[in-house]
Every structure is written in structure tokens, then in C-alpha cells.
Coordinates of C-alpha atoms and ligand atoms in Angstrom, one line a residue:
X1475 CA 66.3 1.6 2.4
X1476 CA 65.7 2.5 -1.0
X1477 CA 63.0 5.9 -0.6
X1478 CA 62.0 5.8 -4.2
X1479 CA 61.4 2.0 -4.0
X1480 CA 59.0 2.6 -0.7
X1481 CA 57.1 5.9 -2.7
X1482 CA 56.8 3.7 -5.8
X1483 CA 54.9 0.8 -3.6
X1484 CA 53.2 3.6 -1.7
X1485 CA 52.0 4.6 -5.2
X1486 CA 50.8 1.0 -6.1
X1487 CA 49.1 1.1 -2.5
X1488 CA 47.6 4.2 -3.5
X1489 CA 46.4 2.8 -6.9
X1490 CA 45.1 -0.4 -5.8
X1491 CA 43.1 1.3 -2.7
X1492 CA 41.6 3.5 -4.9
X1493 CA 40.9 0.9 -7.6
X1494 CA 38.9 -1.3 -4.4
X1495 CA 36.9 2.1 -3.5
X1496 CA 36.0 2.8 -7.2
X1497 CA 34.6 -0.9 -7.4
X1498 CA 32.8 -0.7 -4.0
X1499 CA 30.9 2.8 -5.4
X1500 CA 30.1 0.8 -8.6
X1501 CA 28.8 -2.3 -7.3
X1502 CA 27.0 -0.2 -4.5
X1503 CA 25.6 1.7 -7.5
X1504 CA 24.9 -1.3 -9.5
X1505 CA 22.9 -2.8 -6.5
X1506 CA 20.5 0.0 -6.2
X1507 CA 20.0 -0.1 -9.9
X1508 CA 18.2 -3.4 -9.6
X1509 CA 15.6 -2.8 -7.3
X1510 CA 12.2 -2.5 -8.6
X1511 CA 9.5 -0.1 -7.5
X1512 CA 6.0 -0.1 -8.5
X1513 CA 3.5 2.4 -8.2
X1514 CA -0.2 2.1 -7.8
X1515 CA -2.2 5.2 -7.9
X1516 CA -5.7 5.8 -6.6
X1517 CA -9.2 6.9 -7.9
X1518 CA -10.3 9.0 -10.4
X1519 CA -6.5 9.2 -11.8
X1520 CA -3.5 7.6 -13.1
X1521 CA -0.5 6.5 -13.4
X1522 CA 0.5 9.8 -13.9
X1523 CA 0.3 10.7 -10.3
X1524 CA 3.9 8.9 -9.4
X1525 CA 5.6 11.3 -11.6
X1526 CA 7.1 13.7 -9.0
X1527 CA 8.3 10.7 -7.1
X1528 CA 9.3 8.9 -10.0
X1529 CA 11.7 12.1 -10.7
X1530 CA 12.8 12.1 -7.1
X1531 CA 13.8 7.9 -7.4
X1532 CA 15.6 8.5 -10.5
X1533 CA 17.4 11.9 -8.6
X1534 CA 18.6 9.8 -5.5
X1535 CA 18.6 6.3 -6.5
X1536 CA 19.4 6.5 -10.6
X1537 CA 19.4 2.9 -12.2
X1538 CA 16.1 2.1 -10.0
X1539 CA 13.8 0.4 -12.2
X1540 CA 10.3 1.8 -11.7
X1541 CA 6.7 0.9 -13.2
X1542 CA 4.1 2.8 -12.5
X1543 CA 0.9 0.8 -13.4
X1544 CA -0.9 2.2 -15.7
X1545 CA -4.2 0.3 -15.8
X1546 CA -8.1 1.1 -14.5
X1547 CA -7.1 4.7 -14.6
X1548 CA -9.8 7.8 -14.1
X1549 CA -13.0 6.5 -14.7
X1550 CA -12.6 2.5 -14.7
X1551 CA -11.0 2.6 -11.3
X1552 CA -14.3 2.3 -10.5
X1553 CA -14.4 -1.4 -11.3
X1554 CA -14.7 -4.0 -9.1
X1555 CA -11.2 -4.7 -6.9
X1556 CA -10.6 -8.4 -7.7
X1557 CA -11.1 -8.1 -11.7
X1558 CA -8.0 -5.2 -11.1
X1559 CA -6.2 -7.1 -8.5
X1560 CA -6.5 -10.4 -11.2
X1561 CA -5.0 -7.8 -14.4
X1562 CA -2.7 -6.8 -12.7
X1563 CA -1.3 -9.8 -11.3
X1564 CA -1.7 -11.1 -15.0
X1565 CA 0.5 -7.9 -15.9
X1566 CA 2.7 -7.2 -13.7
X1567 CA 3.2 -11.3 -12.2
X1568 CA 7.1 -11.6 -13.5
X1569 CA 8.1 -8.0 -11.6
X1570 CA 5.9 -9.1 -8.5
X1571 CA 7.2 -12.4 -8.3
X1572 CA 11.3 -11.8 -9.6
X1573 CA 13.4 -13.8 -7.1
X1574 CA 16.5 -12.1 -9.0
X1575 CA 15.8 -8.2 -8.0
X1576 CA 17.4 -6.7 -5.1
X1577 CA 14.0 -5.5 -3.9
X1578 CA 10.8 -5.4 -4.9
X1579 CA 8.8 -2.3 -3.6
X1580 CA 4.8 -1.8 -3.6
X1581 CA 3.7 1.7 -3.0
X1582 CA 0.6 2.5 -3.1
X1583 CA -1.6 5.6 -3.0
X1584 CA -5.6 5.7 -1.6
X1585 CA -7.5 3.4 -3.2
X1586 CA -3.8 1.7 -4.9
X1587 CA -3.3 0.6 -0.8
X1588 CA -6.4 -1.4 -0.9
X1589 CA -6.0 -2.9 -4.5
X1590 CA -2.4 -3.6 -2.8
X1591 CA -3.4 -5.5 -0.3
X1592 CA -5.7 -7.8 -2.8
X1593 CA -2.3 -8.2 -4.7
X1594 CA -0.5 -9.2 -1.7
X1595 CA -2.8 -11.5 0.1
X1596 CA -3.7 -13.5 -3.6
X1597 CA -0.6 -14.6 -4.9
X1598 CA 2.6 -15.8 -3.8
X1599 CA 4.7 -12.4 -4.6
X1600 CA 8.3 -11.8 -3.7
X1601 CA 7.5 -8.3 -2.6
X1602 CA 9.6 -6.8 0.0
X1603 CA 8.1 -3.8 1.2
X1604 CA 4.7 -2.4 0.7
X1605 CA 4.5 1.6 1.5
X1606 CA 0.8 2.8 1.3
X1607 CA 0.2 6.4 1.7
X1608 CA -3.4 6.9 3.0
X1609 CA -5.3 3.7 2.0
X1610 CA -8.4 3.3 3.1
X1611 CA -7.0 -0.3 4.4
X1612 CA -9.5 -1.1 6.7
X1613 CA -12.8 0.8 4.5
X1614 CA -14.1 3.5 4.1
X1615 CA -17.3 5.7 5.6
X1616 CA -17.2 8.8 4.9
X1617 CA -18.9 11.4 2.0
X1618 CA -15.8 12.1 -0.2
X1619 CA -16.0 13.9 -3.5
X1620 CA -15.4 10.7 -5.2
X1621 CA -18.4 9.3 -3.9
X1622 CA -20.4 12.0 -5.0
X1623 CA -19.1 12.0 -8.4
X1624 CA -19.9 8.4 -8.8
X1625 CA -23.2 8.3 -6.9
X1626 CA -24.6 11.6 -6.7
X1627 CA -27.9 10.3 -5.3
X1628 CA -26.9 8.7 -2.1
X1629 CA -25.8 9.3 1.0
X1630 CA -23.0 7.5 3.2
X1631 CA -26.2 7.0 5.6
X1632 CA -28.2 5.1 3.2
X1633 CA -25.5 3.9 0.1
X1634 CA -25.3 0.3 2.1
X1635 CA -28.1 -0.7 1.0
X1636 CA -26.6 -0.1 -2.8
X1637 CA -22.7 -1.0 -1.7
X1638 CA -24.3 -4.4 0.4
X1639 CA -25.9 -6.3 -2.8
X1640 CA -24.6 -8.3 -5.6
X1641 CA -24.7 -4.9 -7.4
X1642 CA -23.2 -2.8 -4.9
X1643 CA -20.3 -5.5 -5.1
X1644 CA -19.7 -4.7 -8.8
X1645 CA -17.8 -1.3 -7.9
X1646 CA -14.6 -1.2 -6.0
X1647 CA -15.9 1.8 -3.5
X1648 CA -18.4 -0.8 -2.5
X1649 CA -15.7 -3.5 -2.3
X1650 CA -13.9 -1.3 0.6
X1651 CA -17.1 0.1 1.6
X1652 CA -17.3 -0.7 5.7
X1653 CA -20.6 0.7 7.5
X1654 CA -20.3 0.7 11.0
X1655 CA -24.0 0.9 12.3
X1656 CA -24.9 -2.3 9.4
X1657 CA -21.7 -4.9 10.0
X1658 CA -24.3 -7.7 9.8
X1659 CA -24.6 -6.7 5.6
X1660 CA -21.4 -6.1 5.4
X1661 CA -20.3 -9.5 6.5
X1662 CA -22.7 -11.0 4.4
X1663 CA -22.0 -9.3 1.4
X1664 CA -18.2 -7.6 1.3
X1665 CA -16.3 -10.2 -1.1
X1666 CA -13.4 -8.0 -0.9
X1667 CA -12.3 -6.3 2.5
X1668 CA -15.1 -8.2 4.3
X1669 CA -12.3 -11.6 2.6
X1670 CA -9.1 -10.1 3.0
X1671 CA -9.6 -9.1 6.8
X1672 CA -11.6 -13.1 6.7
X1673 CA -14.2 -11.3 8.6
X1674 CA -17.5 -12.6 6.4
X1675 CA -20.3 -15.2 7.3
X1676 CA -19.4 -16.9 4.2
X1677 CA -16.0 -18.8 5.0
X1678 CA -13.1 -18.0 2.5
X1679 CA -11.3 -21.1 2.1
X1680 CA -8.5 -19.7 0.5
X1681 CA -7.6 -17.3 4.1
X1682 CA -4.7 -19.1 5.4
X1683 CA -2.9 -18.8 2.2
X1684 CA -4.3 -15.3 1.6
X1685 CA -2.2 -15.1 5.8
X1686 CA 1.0 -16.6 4.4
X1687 CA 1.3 -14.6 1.1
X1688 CA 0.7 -11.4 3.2
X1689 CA 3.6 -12.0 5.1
X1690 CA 6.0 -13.0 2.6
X1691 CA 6.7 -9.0 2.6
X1692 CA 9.5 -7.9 5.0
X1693 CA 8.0 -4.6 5.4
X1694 CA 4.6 -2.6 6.0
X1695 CA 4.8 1.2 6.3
X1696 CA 1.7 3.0 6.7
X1697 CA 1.7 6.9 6.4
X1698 CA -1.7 9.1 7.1
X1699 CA -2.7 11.8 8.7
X1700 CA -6.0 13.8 10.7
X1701 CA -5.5 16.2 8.2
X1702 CA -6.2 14.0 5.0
X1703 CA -9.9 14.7 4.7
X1704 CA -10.9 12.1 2.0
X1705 CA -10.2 8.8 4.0
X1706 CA -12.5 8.0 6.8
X1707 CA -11.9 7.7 9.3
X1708 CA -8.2 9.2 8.4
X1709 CA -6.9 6.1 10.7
X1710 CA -8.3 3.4 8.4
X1711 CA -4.5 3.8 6.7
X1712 CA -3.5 2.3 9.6
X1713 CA -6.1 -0.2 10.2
X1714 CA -8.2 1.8 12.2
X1715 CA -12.2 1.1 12.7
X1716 CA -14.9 3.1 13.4
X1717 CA -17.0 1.0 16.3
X1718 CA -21.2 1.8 16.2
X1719 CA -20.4 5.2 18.1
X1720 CA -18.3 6.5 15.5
X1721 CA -15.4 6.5 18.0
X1722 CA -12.4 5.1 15.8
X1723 CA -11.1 2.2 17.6
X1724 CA -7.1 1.7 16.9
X1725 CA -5.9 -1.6 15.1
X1726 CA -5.1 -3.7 18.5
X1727 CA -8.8 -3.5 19.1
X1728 CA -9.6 -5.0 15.9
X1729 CA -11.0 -8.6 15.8
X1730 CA -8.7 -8.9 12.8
X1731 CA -6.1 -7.8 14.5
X1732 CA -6.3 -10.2 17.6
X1733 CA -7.1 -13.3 15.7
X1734 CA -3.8 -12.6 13.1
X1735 CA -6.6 -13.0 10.4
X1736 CA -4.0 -12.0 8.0
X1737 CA -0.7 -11.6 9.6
X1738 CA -1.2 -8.2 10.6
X1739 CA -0.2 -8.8 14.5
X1740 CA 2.6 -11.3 13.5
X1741 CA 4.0 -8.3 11.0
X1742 CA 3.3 -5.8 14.1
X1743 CA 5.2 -8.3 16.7
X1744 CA 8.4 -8.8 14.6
X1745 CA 9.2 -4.9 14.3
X1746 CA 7.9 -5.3 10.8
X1747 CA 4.8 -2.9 10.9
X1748 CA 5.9 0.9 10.7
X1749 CA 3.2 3.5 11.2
X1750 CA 3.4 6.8 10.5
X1751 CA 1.2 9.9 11.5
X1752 CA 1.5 13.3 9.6
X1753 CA -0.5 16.2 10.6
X1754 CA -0.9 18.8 7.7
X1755 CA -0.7 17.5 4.6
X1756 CA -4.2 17.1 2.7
X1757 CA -5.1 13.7 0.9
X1758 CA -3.9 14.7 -3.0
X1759 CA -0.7 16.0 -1.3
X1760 CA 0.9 12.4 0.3
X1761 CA 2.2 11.7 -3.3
X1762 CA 3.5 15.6 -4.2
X1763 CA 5.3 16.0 -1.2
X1764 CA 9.1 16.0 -0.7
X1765 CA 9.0 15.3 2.6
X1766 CA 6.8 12.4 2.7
X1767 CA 9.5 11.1 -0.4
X1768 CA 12.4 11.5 1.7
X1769 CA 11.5 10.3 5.4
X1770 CA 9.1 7.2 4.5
X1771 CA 10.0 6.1 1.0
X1772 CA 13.7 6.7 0.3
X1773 CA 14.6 4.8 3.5
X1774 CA 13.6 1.5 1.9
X1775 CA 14.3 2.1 -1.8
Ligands
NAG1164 C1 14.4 -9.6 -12.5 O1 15.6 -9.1 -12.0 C2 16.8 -9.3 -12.7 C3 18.0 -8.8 -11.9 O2 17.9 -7.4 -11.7 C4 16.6 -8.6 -14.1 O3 17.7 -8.8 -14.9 C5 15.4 -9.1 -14.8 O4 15.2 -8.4 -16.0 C6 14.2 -9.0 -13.9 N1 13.0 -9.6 -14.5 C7 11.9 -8.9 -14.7 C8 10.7 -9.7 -15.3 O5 11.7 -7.7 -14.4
NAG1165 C1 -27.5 -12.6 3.8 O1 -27.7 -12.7 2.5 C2 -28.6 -13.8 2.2 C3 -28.9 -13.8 0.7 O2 -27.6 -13.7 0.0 C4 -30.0 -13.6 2.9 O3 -30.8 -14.7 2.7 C5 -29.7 -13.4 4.4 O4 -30.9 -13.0 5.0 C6 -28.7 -12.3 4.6 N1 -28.4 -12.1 6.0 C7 -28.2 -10.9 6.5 C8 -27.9 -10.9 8.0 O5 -28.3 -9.9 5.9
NAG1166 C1 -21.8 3.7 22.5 O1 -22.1 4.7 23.5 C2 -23.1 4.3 24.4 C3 -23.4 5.5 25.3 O2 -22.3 6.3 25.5 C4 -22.5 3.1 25.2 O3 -23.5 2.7 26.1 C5 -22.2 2.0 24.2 O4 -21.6 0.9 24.9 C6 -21.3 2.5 23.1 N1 -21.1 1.4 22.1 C7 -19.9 1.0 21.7 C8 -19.9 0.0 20.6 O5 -18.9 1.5 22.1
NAG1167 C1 -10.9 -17.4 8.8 O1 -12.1 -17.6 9.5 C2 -12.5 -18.9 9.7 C3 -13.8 -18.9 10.4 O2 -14.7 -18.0 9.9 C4 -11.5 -19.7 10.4 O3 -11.9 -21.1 10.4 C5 -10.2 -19.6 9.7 O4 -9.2 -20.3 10.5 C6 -9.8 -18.1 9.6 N1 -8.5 -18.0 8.9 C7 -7.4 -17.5 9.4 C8 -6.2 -17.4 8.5 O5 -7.4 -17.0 10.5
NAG1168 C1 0.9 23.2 6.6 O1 1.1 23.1 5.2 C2 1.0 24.3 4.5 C3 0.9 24.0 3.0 O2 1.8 23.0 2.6 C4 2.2 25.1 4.9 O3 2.2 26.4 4.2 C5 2.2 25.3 6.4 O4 3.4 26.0 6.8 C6 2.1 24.0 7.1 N1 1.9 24.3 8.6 C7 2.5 23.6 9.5 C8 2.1 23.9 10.9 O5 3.3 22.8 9.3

């Protein structure tokens, strides 16, 4: 046996190992890089408020392609949901809809989970996760500083009879706006959450595709929390309901739910629905802490 013969092929071994685990860290690299994450922020702000996860993505997954959508920021989030669901699908259609990226992922924060669903149940979208961090998914009742800001002189007792008109429609609190002790006006009148959850007198004759192009996403994760103290109730980010008592009834006892009016239970059923509760951490913080980042985002990025 010739030793210097065996070291030398033990070198080339050596080599050509190392070249295959060089290649494996590249191409694992290069396949994170072409993912694409967009961010939709909430009321009454911006874009800007991805930035500290936007750092965080470009820390632990560098290469990752992120847009943070920068439209109907501050004061003209206040328009109505379907004229912002219909820009940004104008905008943002070829990221949405790119059958080449690795991944597509939606994540939203507050009123961005809402406007996120509109995106998701209105056009066929090759998104593969959507991650909504406290969206008021399933409406809103509740006096938050945003609705004081915008309507100073009204109550959450008495603004249905603003938020359930042609009018009331033309503002996208009204849009999500869901009144528990006046469901007949809201099913007469909500053209947005009263369509997406199909749950209005007037038929939408667009809700089985609206059902299908919900669940052409793989994955839902939901994150809120009892401590958030803007959405209410807190569980609507998990497609909670308040019934006529006030008493929040869970998503299983939702008529929304049972029927599959969107693909909700189907989602739930396959292991496809993650929920996530989170005690602690006030509504502007889902989006500024590290935490939150790291448990329920990173995982699918
Ligand atoms: C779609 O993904 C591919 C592969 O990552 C990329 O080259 C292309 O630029 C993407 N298209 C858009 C519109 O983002
Ligand atoms: C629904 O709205 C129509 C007008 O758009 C009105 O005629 C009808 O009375 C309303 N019904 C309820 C239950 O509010
Ligand atoms: C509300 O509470 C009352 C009294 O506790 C009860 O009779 C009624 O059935 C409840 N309504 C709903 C919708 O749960
Ligand atoms: C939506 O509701 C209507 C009745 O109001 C029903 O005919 C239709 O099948 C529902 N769509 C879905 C997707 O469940
Ligand atoms: C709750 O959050 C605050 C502020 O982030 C932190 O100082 C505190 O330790 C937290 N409490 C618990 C019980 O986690």
C-alpha cells in the first residue's frame, strides 16, 4: 500500500466533501434569498412601522426580498377597504401572484390583517403564508383612540347608525365596523366584512371564488393577545365574535365558521390555521417586539 497515495485521495476526499458542503450552504442561502415578504401596516401609520422587523429579516434571513407597502398611509388609511385592497392589488399584483419565488409571505399588522384578507379572498394570489398580528379579522366594537381621532362626536353605542349607511361605508373603520346588538344593519349594509365572511342579505356572487382564493395560501397564523387594548374584542384576531351579551364567542361558534363561508374551517381542519395567544404585550408593540419576530414570523420566513 502506497500511504502517500491513500493521504493524497484522502486529500481529494477531503476537497470534494468540502466543496459539496460549501455548495449546499450556498444554494441553502440562495433559496432563502428569494422569498418575498410583504408588509402591510395599520392605521394612522406607515410603512414605516416594518422597519424593526425589516432589520431583523435582513439579520437572520439576508437576501430576503421585502416590500413594505407604502400606500394609504396616516391619514388616508381611512379610505374605504376595497378602493385599497384594488391599489394594491394593481401595485403589488406581479409580487402577489409570482409563481417563481420560493415563498410569498403576507404579514399584516391591525387594520393591514383586514385589508389582507380583502387581498386574499379577491384575487387569485400565489401567497403562501399570511401572518396577521392583531387584525381586527372578524370587526371591530370597541372605543379606540383611532376612533376618536376620526369621529370625535360618536360613540361605539350610537356610530352604527353613521358606519351602517352608504356613507358610513365610505371609511374603512366602517367597512370592519361589526355591532353586536344591530347585526340586522350590519348585514344589510357591511360591503366589506359583512362580504368576505358572505354573511350579508345581499348575496355576493363572487363568494365561492372569494372561498377558493382564500385557500390557495398554505398557511394562516394569527397572533393576539387580552392585553392588546385597541382591538375588540382582543379575540377578533382570531375570529372571535362578540354575541348580543357581549360575551365573545370563539370562532367554532361562528356561522362563518360552520358553514366554511370562506375556507376558514377547511384551513382549521388541515393543520393549516395556527393561533397564537400572547399575554402582555400592548397593541403598537406586536410589530416592535423581538420575541413576537422570532417565535411566529421567522419560523415561516
Ligand atoms: C419572481 O421571483 C423570481 C425568482 O426569485 C424573481 O427573479 C423575479 O424577479 C420575481 N418577480 C417579481 C415581479 O418580483
Ligand atoms: C336594508 O336597506 C334597505 C335600503 O338600502 C332598506 O329598505 C331596508 O329596510 C333595510 N333593512 C334593514 C333590516 O335594515
Ligand atoms: C344573554 O343573556 C341572557 C340572560 O343571561 C340570556 O337569556 C340570553 O340567552 C343571552 N343571549 C345570548 C345571545 O347569549
Ligand atoms: C354565500 O351565501 C349564499 C347565501 O346567502 C350561499 O348561497 C352561498 O353558497 C354562500 N357561499 C359560500 C362560499 O359558502
Ligand atoms: C410585561 O411587559 C413589560 C414591558 O415589556 C415587561 O417589563 C414585563 O416584565 C412583562 N411582564 C411579564 C409578566 O411578562
Amino acid at each position: 500500500m502506497d500511504i502517500s497515495r491513500l493521504s493524497h485521495q484522502g486529500r481529494s476526499l477531503q476537497i470534494f466533501l468540502l466543496s459539496l458542503l460549501l455548495l449546499w450552504l450556498l444554494c441553502g442561502r440562495a433559496s432563502h434569498a428569494q422569498k418575498d415578504v410583504l408588509f402591510m401596516h395599520g392605521i394612522l401609520s406607515g410603512a414605516q412601522e416594518f422597519d424593526y422587523f425589516t432589520t431583523l429579516i435582513n439579520e437572520y434571513r439576508p437576501g430576503t426580498r421585502v416590500h413594505a407597502i407604502k400606500m394609504y398611509e396616516e391619514l388616508s388609511s381611512i379610505i374605504p377597504l376595497w378602493d385599497q385592497v384594488a391599489a394594491i392589488r394593481d401595485e403589488f399584483g406581479p409580487i402577489l401572484t409570482n409563481t417563481s419565488s420560493d415563498g410569498v409571505i403576507l404579514v399584516s399588522y391591525s387594520q393591514g390583517g383586514i385589508i389582507s384578507r380583502g387581498i386574499l379572498q379577491s384575487m387569485k394570489h400565489n401567497v403562501e403564508t399570511f401572518i396577521s398580528l392583531s387584525g381586527p379579522l372578524a370587526g371591530q366594537f370597541g372605543d379606540t383612540y383611532y376612533l376618536r381621532f376620526f369621529f370625535p362626536l360618536f360613540l361605539k353605542d350610537n356610530i352604527y347608525r353613521l358606519f351602517y349607511s352608504d356613507i358610513g361605508q365610505d371609511t374603512s373603520v366602517g367597512n370592519y365596523w361589526n355591532d353586536p346588538h344591530h347585526q340586522d344593519l350590519y348585514r344589510n349594509f357591511s360591503n366589506y366584512l359583512g362580504l368576505l365572511n358572505n354573511e350579508t342579505f345581499f348575496v355576493n356572487p363572487q363568494s365561492k371564488e372569494f372561498r377558493q382564493n382564500f385557500l390557495r395560501v398554505k398557511n394562516v397564523v394569527l397572533i393576539g393577545g387580552p392585553d392588546d387594548g385597541v382591538i375588540t374584542p382582543w379575540q377578533s384576531s382570531h375570529f372571535g365574535v362578540y354575541d348580543a351579551n357581549e360575551t365573545v364567542q370563539p370562532m367554532e361558534k361562528q356561522k362563518f365558521y360552520q358553514t366554511d363561508a370562506f375556507g376558514l374551517k377547511t384551513l382549521n381542519e388541515a393543520g393549516r390555521l395556527h393561533i397564537h395567544t400572547v399575554p402582555n404585550i400592548t397593541h403598537t408593540h406586536w410589530h416592535k417586539t423581538e420575541m413576537i419576530f422570532e417565535k411566529f414570523v421567522l419560523p415561516w420566513l
